[in-house]
Tab-separated table of C-alpha atoms in Angstrom:
chain	number	residue	atom	x	y	z
A	171	UNK	CA	-11.267	6.106	-3.137
A	172	UNK	CA	-10.858	8.264	-6.211
A	173	UNK	CA	-10.975	6.783	-9.823
A	174	UNK	CA	-7.951	5.004	-10.834
A	175	UNK	CA	-5.782	6.727	-13.593
A	176	UNK	CA	-3.348	4.194	-14.891
A	177	UNK	CA	-0.012	5.615	-15.962
A	178	UNK	CA	1.118	5.228	-19.706
A	179	UNK	CA	2.438	1.869	-20.698
A	180	UNK	CA	6.241	2.054	-20.657
A	181	UNK	CA	6.275	5.091	-18.576
A	182	UNK	CA	8.568	5.252	-15.348
A	183	UNK	CA	5.207	5.137	-13.266
A	184	UNK	CA	4.178	1.958	-15.092
A	185	UNK	CA	7.294	0.205	-14.159
A	186	UNK	CA	6.992	1.325	-10.619
A	187	UNK	CA	3.411	0.085	-10.437
A	188	UNK	CA	4.664	-3.507	-11.832
A	189	UNK	CA	7.212	-3.631	-9.039
A	190	UNK	CA	4.691	-2.691	-6.383
A	191	UNK	CA	2.247	-5.723	-7.535
A	192	UNK	CA	2.079	-8.719	-5.499
A	193	UNK	CA	4.318	-9.016	-2.401
A	194	UNK	CA	5.720	-5.749	-3.112
A	195	UNK	CA	9.509	-4.449	-2.398
A	196	UNK	CA	11.544	-2.501	0.174
A	197	UNK	CA	12.594	1.054	-0.878
A	198	UNK	CA	16.077	-0.218	-1.119
A	199	UNK	CA	15.068	-2.752	-3.638
A	200	UNK	CA	12.936	-0.564	-5.597
A	201	UNK	CA	15.783	2.111	-5.768
A	202	UNK	CA	18.152	-0.577	-7.000
A	203	UNK	CA	15.515	-2.084	-9.557
A	204	UNK	CA	14.669	1.126	-11.203
A	205	UNK	CA	18.162	2.825	-10.922
A	206	UNK	CA	16.508	5.683	-9.027
A	207	UNK	CA	17.549	7.591	-5.766
A	208	UNK	CA	15.119	6.575	-2.798
A	209	UNK	CA	13.547	10.162	-2.514
A	210	UNK	CA	12.910	9.796	-6.323
A	211	UNK	CA	11.050	6.367	-5.580
A	212	UNK	CA	9.081	7.964	-2.603
A	213	UNK	CA	7.966	10.896	-4.759
A	214	UNK	CA	6.768	8.518	-7.680
A	215	UNK	CA	4.902	6.744	-5.214
A	216	UNK	CA	3.184	9.683	-4.069
A	217	UNK	CA	2.276	10.387	-7.846
A	218	UNK	CA	0.741	6.950	-8.089
A	219	UNK	CA	-1.053	7.715	-4.814
A	220	UNK	CA	-2.458	11.162	-6.558
A	221	UNK	CA	-3.599	8.902	-9.669
A	222	UNK	CA	-5.934	6.696	-7.329
A	223	UNK	CA	-3.576	3.760	-6.324
A	224	UNK	CA	-3.620	2.510	-2.802
A	225	UNK	CA	-0.027	1.880	-1.840
A	226	UNK	CA	0.367	0.408	1.637
A	227	UNK	CA	3.503	0.092	3.829
A	228	UNK	CA	3.937	-3.038	5.606
A	229	UNK	CA	6.330	-2.702	8.418
A	230	UNK	CA	9.289	-5.344	8.663
A	231	UNK	CA	9.859	-7.294	11.743
A	232	UNK	CA	12.552	-6.677	13.754
A	233	UNK	CA	15.542	-5.184	11.770
A	234	UNK	CA	13.687	-5.990	8.383
A	235	UNK	CA	12.890	-2.998	6.340
A	236	UNK	CA	9.257	-2.067	5.489
A	237	UNK	CA	7.760	-3.404	2.189
A	238	UNK	CA	5.654	-1.172	-0.049
A	239	UNK	CA	2.835	-2.747	-2.258
A	240	UNK	CA	-0.168	-2.099	-3.936
A	241	UNK	CA	-3.438	-2.603	-1.762
A	242	UNK	CA	-5.954	-5.421	-2.900
A	243	UNK	CA	-8.827	-3.695	-4.722
A	244	UNK	CA	-11.241	-5.739	-2.904
């Protein structure tokens, strides 16, 4: 894993990283919470990955959507 480069405090990437902590959120919930289009959320998650963040996608069961969250650093 590369060295973690945190986003600037108060930036859009910082807001996204806060929403991805803990249990995470679905793409739809992230889009609604941030006021962004889904493709913008996906692009921002790519930027966080490029900064060294490990974002995992947890598949939903049945018809439930996948959840995105920051992976544990352990």
